[in-house]
PDB file of C-alpha atoms in Angstrom:
ATOM      1  CA  MET A   1      17.114  24.640   3.166  1.00 68.00           C
ATOM      2  CA  LEU A   2      13.950  22.544   2.934  1.00 78.00           C
ATOM      3  CA  LYS A   3      13.582  22.096   6.681  1.00 80.00           C
ATOM      4  CA  HIS A   4      10.202  23.851   6.671  1.00 81.00           C
ATOM      5  CA  LEU A   5       8.501  21.183   4.530  1.00 84.00           C
ATOM      6  CA  PRO A   6       6.081  18.895   6.412  1.00 91.00           C
ATOM      7  CA  ILE A   7       7.150  15.396   5.320  1.00 94.00           C
ATOM      8  CA  ILE A   8       5.889  11.901   6.014  1.00 95.00           C
ATOM      9  CA  LEU A   9       8.363   9.140   5.238  1.00 96.00           C
ATOM     10  CA  ALA A  10       6.369   5.982   4.583  1.00 95.00           C
ATOM     11  CA  SER A  11       9.214   3.582   5.300  1.00 93.00           C
ATOM     12  CA  LYS A  12      10.470   1.601   8.248  1.00 89.00           C
ATOM     13  CA  SER A  13      13.954   1.493   6.713  1.00 92.00           C
ATOM     14  CA  PRO A  14      16.479   2.940   9.161  1.00 93.00           C
ATOM     15  CA  ARG A  15      18.714   3.726   6.183  1.00 94.00           C
ATOM     16  CA  ARG A  16      16.060   5.892   4.513  1.00 97.00           C
ATOM     17  CA  GLN A  17      15.407   7.638   7.814  1.00 96.00           C
ATOM     18  CA  GLU A  18      19.129   8.282   8.244  1.00 96.00           C
ATOM     19  CA  LEU A  19      19.416   9.672   4.713  1.00 97.00           C
ATOM     20  CA  LEU A  20      16.502  12.097   5.216  1.00 97.00           C
ATOM     21  CA  SER A  21      18.081  13.241   8.484  1.00 96.00           C
ATOM     22  CA  LEU A  22      21.390  13.804   6.689  1.00 96.00           C
ATOM     23  CA  MET A  23      19.461  15.929   4.148  1.00 96.00           C
ATOM     24  CA  ASP A  24      18.416  18.107   7.127  1.00 94.00           C
ATOM     25  CA  LEU A  25      14.720  17.465   6.566  1.00 95.00           C
ATOM     26  CA  ASN A  26      12.034  17.405   9.238  1.00 93.00           C
ATOM     27  CA  PHE A  27       9.907  14.313   8.839  1.00 95.00           C
ATOM     28  CA  ARG A  28       7.885  11.778  10.701  1.00 94.00           C
ATOM     29  CA  VAL A  29       7.565   8.103   9.908  1.00 96.00           C
ATOM     30  CA  GLU A  30       4.151   6.637   9.193  1.00 93.00           C
ATOM     31  CA  LEU A  31       3.603   3.091   8.011  1.00 90.00           C
ATOM     32  CA  LYS A  32       0.740   1.373   6.223  1.00 90.00           C
ATOM     33  CA  ASP A  33       0.455  -2.240   5.138  1.00 88.00           C
ATOM     34  CA  VAL A  34       0.661  -2.465   1.358  1.00 90.00           C
ATOM     35  CA  ASP A  35       0.648  -5.402  -1.026  1.00 90.00           C
ATOM     36  CA  GLU A  36       4.081  -5.329  -2.677  1.00 89.00           C
ATOM     37  CA  SER A  37       3.286  -7.751  -5.486  1.00 91.00           C
ATOM     38  CA  TYR A  38       3.563  -6.477  -9.041  1.00 93.00           C
ATOM     39  CA  PRO A  39       2.557  -7.480 -12.574  1.00 93.00           C
ATOM     40  CA  GLY A  40       4.969  -9.995 -14.078  1.00 90.00           C
ATOM     41  CA  ASN A  41       5.566  -8.079 -17.297  1.00 93.00           C
ATOM     42  CA  LEU A  42       7.388  -5.093 -15.738  1.00 95.00           C
ATOM     43  CA  GLU A  43      11.058  -4.217 -16.146  1.00 96.00           C
ATOM     44  CA  PRO A  44      13.134  -3.728 -12.939  1.00 96.00           C
ATOM     45  CA  ALA A  45      12.822   0.080 -12.903  1.00 97.00           C
ATOM     46  CA  GLU A  46       9.076  -0.197 -13.519  1.00 97.00           C
ATOM     47  CA  ILE A  47       8.732  -2.663 -10.627  1.00 97.00           C
ATOM     48  CA  ALA A  48      10.444  -0.300  -8.179  1.00 97.00           C
ATOM     49  CA  VAL A  49       8.262   2.643  -9.272  1.00 98.00           C
ATOM     50  CA  TYR A  50       5.077   0.528  -9.306  1.00 97.00           C
ATOM     51  CA  ILE A  51       5.588  -0.606  -5.708  1.00 96.00           C
ATOM     52  CA  ALA A  52       6.503   2.934  -4.556  1.00 96.00           C
ATOM     53  CA  GLU A  53       3.271   4.197  -6.147  1.00 96.00           C
ATOM     54  CA  GLN A  54       1.236   1.426  -4.493  1.00 95.00           C
ATOM     55  CA  LYS A  55       2.664   2.505  -1.140  1.00 95.00           C
ATOM     56  CA  ALA A  56       1.798   6.144  -1.864  1.00 93.00           C
ATOM     57  CA  LYS A  57      -1.823   5.303  -2.724  1.00 90.00           C
ATOM     58  CA  ALA A  58      -2.321   4.132   0.868  1.00 89.00           C
ATOM     59  CA  PHE A  59      -1.937   7.711   2.139  1.00 84.00           C
ATOM     60  CA  GLU A  60      -4.272  10.677   2.286  1.00 75.00           C
ATOM     61  CA  ALA A  61      -2.148  13.376   3.867  1.00 65.00           C
ATOM     62  CA  ALA A  62      -3.558  16.842   3.294  1.00 68.00           C
ATOM     63  CA  GLY A  63      -0.834  19.456   3.217  1.00 81.00           C
ATOM     64  CA  GLU A  64       2.018  17.065   3.938  1.00 90.00           C
ATOM     65  CA  ILE A  65       4.443  15.577   1.464  1.00 94.00           C
ATOM     66  CA  VAL A  66       4.465  11.787   1.514  1.00 96.00           C
ATOM     67  CA  ILE A  67       7.634  10.045   0.364  1.00 97.00           C
ATOM     68  CA  THR A  68       7.502   6.350  -0.495  1.00 97.00           C
ATOM     69  CA  ALA A  69      10.238   4.205  -1.992  1.00 97.00           C
ATOM     70  CA  ASP A  70      11.080   0.672  -3.013  1.00 96.00           C
ATOM     71  CA  THR A  71      14.474  -0.817  -3.812  1.00 96.00           C
ATOM     72  CA  ILE A  72      15.177  -3.950  -5.817  1.00 95.00           C
ATOM     73  CA  VAL A  73      18.288  -5.712  -7.037  1.00 98.00           C
ATOM     74  CA  ALA A  74      18.403  -7.207 -10.538  1.00 98.00           C
ATOM     75  CA  ILE A  75      20.983  -9.627 -11.920  1.00 98.00           C
ATOM     76  CA  ASN A  76      20.757 -11.240 -15.342  1.00 94.00           C
ATOM     77  CA  GLY A  77      17.031 -10.505 -15.561  1.00 89.00           C
ATOM     78  CA  GLU A  78      16.255 -11.945 -12.096  1.00 95.00           C
ATOM     79  CA  ILE A  79      14.769  -9.735  -9.371  1.00 96.00           C
ATOM     80  CA  LEU A  80      16.214 -10.164  -5.886  1.00 95.00           C
ATOM     81  CA  GLY A  81      14.029  -8.705  -3.172  1.00 91.00           C
ATOM     82  CA  LYS A  82      14.416  -9.155   0.564  1.00 93.00           C
ATOM     83  CA  PRO A  83      15.420 -12.689   1.595  1.00 96.00           C
ATOM     84  CA  LYS A  84      12.864 -14.700   3.548  1.00 96.00           C
ATOM     85  CA  ASP A  85      15.424 -16.778   5.455  1.00 97.00           C
ATOM     86  CA  VAL A  86      19.109 -17.717   5.786  1.00 98.00           C
ATOM     87  CA  ALA A  87      18.989 -20.135   2.856  1.00 98.00           C
ATOM     88  CA  GLN A  88      17.548 -17.516   0.519  1.00 98.00           C
ATOM     89  CA  ALA A  89      20.039 -14.869   1.705  1.00 98.00           C
ATOM     90  CA  ARG A  90      22.904 -17.309   1.102  1.00 98.00           C
ATOM     91  CA  GLU A  91      21.587 -18.121  -2.388  1.00 98.00           C
ATOM     92  CA  MET A  92      21.289 -14.428  -3.312  1.00 98.00           C
ATOM     93  CA  LEU A  93      24.794 -13.582  -2.123  1.00 98.00           C
ATOM     94  CA  ARG A  94      26.245 -16.554  -4.042  1.00 98.00           C
ATOM     95  CA  LYS A  95      24.546 -15.300  -7.221  1.00 98.00           C
ATOM     96  CA  LEU A  96      25.981 -11.820  -6.718  1.00 98.00           C
ATOM     97  CA  SER A  97      29.516 -13.048  -5.910  1.00 98.00           C
ATOM     98  CA  GLY A  98      32.020 -11.995  -8.553  1.00 98.00           C
ATOM     99  CA  GLU A  99      29.292 -10.396 -10.674  1.00 98.00           C
ATOM    100  CA  LYS A 100      27.868  -6.997 -11.468  1.00 98.00           C
ATOM    101  CA  HIS A 101      24.222  -6.229 -10.778  1.00 98.00           C
ATOM    102  CA  GLU A 102      21.890  -3.267 -10.817  1.00 98.00           C
ATOM    103  CA  VAL A 103      20.084  -1.616  -7.935  1.00 98.00           C
ATOM    104  CA  PHE A 104      16.856   0.242  -8.735  1.00 98.00           C
ATOM    105  CA  THR A 105      15.022   2.492  -6.314  1.00 98.00           C
ATOM    106  CA  GLY A 106      11.611   3.853  -7.225  1.00 98.00           C
ATOM    107  CA  VAL A 107      10.414   6.939  -5.343  1.00 98.00           C
ATOM    108  CA  THR A 108       6.999   8.567  -5.252  1.00 97.00           C
ATOM    109  CA  LEU A 109       6.188  11.997  -3.808  1.00 96.00           C
ATOM    110  CA  VAL A 110       2.596  12.934  -3.097  1.00 94.00           C
ATOM    111  CA  LYS A 111       1.185  16.233  -1.882  1.00 91.00           C
ATOM    112  CA  GLY A 112      -2.551  16.643  -2.293  1.00 86.00           C
ATOM    113  CA  GLU A 113      -3.307  16.055  -5.977  1.00 86.00           C
ATOM    114  CA  TYR A 114       0.358  16.347  -6.974  1.00 88.00           C
ATOM    115  CA  ILE A 115       2.173  13.062  -7.581  1.00 92.00           C
ATOM    116  CA  GLU A 116       5.640  12.524  -8.982  1.00 96.00           C
ATOM    117  CA  SER A 117       7.465   9.244  -9.427  1.00 97.00           C
ATOM    118  CA  PHE A 118      11.009   8.593 -10.558  1.00 98.00           C
ATOM    119  CA  PHE A 119      13.718   5.975 -10.247  1.00 98.00           C
ATOM    120  CA  ASP A 120      17.462   5.719 -10.101  1.00 98.00           C
ATOM    121  CA  ARG A 121      19.743   2.903 -11.227  1.00 98.00           C
ATOM    122  CA  THR A 122      23.206   2.064  -9.913  1.00 98.00           C
ATOM    123  CA  THR A 123      25.502  -0.690 -11.147  1.00 98.00           C
ATOM    124  CA  VAL A 124      27.388  -2.510  -8.382  1.00 98.00           C
ATOM    125  CA  TYR A 125      30.407  -4.802  -8.833  1.00 98.00           C
ATOM    126  CA  PHE A 126      31.262  -7.505  -6.254  1.00 98.00           C
ATOM    127  CA  ARG A 127      34.494  -9.421  -5.888  1.00 98.00           C
ATOM    128  CA  GLU A 128      34.333 -13.212  -5.518  1.00 98.00           C
ATOM    129  CA  VAL A 129      33.349 -14.171  -1.972  1.00 98.00           C
ATOM    130  CA  THR A 130      33.744 -17.414  -0.074  1.00 98.00           C
ATOM    131  CA  ALA A 131      31.014 -19.457   1.578  1.00 98.00           C
ATOM    132  CA  ASP A 132      32.585 -18.596   4.946  1.00 98.00           C
ATOM    133  CA  GLU A 133      32.351 -14.865   4.201  1.00 98.00           C
ATOM    134  CA  ILE A 134      28.709 -15.234   3.202  1.00 98.00           C
ATOM    135  CA  ASP A 135      27.909 -17.172   6.380  1.00 98.00           C
ATOM    136  CA  PHE A 136      29.824 -14.647   8.530  1.00 98.00           C
ATOM    137  CA  TYR A 137      27.891 -11.791   6.978  1.00 98.00           C
ATOM    138  CA  ILE A 138      24.474 -13.364   7.350  1.00 98.00           C
ATOM    139  CA  GLU A 139      25.149 -14.427  10.944  1.00 98.00           C
ATOM    140  CA  ASN A 140      26.542 -11.076  12.056  1.00 98.00           C
ATOM    141  CA  TYR A 141      24.625  -8.565   9.936  1.00 97.00           C
ATOM    142  CA  LYS A 142      21.245 -10.281   9.469  1.00 96.00           C
ATOM    143  CA  PRO A 143      20.486  -8.752   6.022  1.00 96.00           C
ATOM    144  CA  PHE A 144      16.855  -9.896   5.919  1.00 96.00           C
ATOM    145  CA  ASP A 145      15.463  -6.376   5.495  1.00 93.00           C
ATOM    146  CA  LYS A 146      17.663  -5.565   2.495  1.00 94.00           C
ATOM    147  CA  ALA A 147      17.046  -6.135  -1.200  1.00 94.00           C
ATOM    148  CA  GLY A 148      19.666  -8.549  -2.528  1.00 96.00           C
ATOM    149  CA  SER A 149      20.609  -9.528   1.043  1.00 97.00           C
ATOM    150  CA  TYR A 150      23.281  -6.889   1.579  1.00 97.00           C
ATOM    151  CA  GLY A 151      23.867  -3.363   2.772  1.00 96.00           C
ATOM    152  CA  ILE A 152      26.424  -1.233   0.977  1.00 96.00           C
ATOM    153  CA  GLN A 153      26.880   0.843   4.134  1.00 95.00           C
ATOM    154  CA  ASP A 154      27.957  -2.091   6.330  1.00 96.00           C
ATOM    155  CA  TRP A 155      30.689  -4.780   6.386  1.00 97.00           C
ATOM    156  CA  TRP A 156      29.663  -6.158   2.985  1.00 97.00           C
ATOM    157  CA  GLY A 157      29.972  -2.811   1.250  1.00 96.00           C
ATOM    158  CA  ASN A 158      33.331  -2.136   2.861  1.00 97.00           C
ATOM    159  CA  THR A 159      34.861  -5.522   2.039  1.00 98.00           C
ATOM    160  CA  VAL A 160      33.080  -6.936  -1.028  1.00 98.00           C
ATOM    161  CA  VAL A 161      31.946  -4.061  -3.242  1.00 98.00           C
ATOM    162  CA  GLN A 162      34.730  -3.299  -5.734  1.00 98.00           C
ATOM    163  CA  ARG A 163      33.073  -0.293  -7.318  1.00 98.00           C
ATOM    164  CA  ILE A 164      29.777   1.306  -8.230  1.00 98.00           C
ATOM    165  CA  GLU A 165      28.565   3.313 -11.188  1.00 98.00           C
ATOM    166  CA  GLY A 166      25.890   5.741 -10.098  1.00 98.00           C
ATOM    167  CA  SER A 167      24.442   6.925  -6.814  1.00 98.00           C
ATOM    168  CA  TYR A 168      25.715   5.435  -3.554  1.00 98.00           C
ATOM    169  CA  THR A 169      22.592   6.569  -1.689  1.00 98.00           C
ATOM    170  CA  ASN A 170      20.452   4.823  -4.288  1.00 98.00           C
ATOM    171  CA  VAL A 171      22.048   1.522  -3.248  1.00 97.00           C
ATOM    172  CA  MET A 172      21.259   2.411   0.376  1.00 96.00           C
ATOM    173  CA  GLY A 173      17.607   2.751  -0.633  1.00 96.00           C
ATOM    174  CA  LEU A 174      16.946   6.403  -1.471  1.00 98.00           C
ATOM    175  CA  PRO A 175      18.534   8.411  -4.304  1.00 98.00           C
ATOM    176  CA  THR A 176      18.908  11.593  -2.290  1.00 98.00           C
ATOM    177  CA  GLU A 177      20.278  13.669  -5.147  1.00 97.00           C
ATOM    178  CA  LYS A 178      17.147  13.110  -7.255  1.00 98.00           C
ATOM    179  CA  LEU A 179      14.875  13.368  -4.203  1.00 98.00           C
ATOM    180  CA  TYR A 180      16.301  16.774  -3.313  1.00 97.00           C
ATOM    181  CA  GLN A 181      15.629  18.089  -6.820  1.00 97.00           C
ATOM    182  CA  ALA A 182      12.064  16.741  -6.693  1.00 95.00           C
ATOM    183  CA  LEU A 183      11.455  18.422  -3.331  1.00 95.00           C
ATOM    184  CA  LEU A 184      12.727  21.725  -4.729  1.00 93.00           C
ATOM    185  CA  ARG A 185      10.173  21.445  -7.553  1.00 89.00           C
ATOM    186  CA  LEU A 186       7.392  21.156  -4.975  1.00 82.00           C
TER     187      LEU A 186
END
């Protein structure tokens, strides 16, 4: 339905690319280096939107729609981004074990002078996991490009996630339901 729109996805995430393809959109991927630091006084949703907007500011695409996004995981007031190494991934997954947490994805759309930003929030519940399960997951699924060190669409999501409240695609990194509505407004 929106196949005619010229879209740039400013993300190297294969999950975001897969989701746009499943939405039957024509897009190309273009990447720019962007500082993903943020002011320390922001709430989790504000952080996700702030970083998505910073990514969008790096583009000057006349006539094309640029989509940027950022996903973060928050648990008990702590922000969990992408792990830097095995030790950090292990620490994040231990914190999430047996707990509920929130996943926030901020999205920014830009077309010429038009800019729209929004976010989505999903609550995710994990069962208790063992150290062996954590090590198996890290070794076999290498979750270093994922906020919170896990992917809901892979082994972890199929064996550890007990339930979610909110958008599944938001946890994957792009709230497609809200994105579709925003694209219709354009």
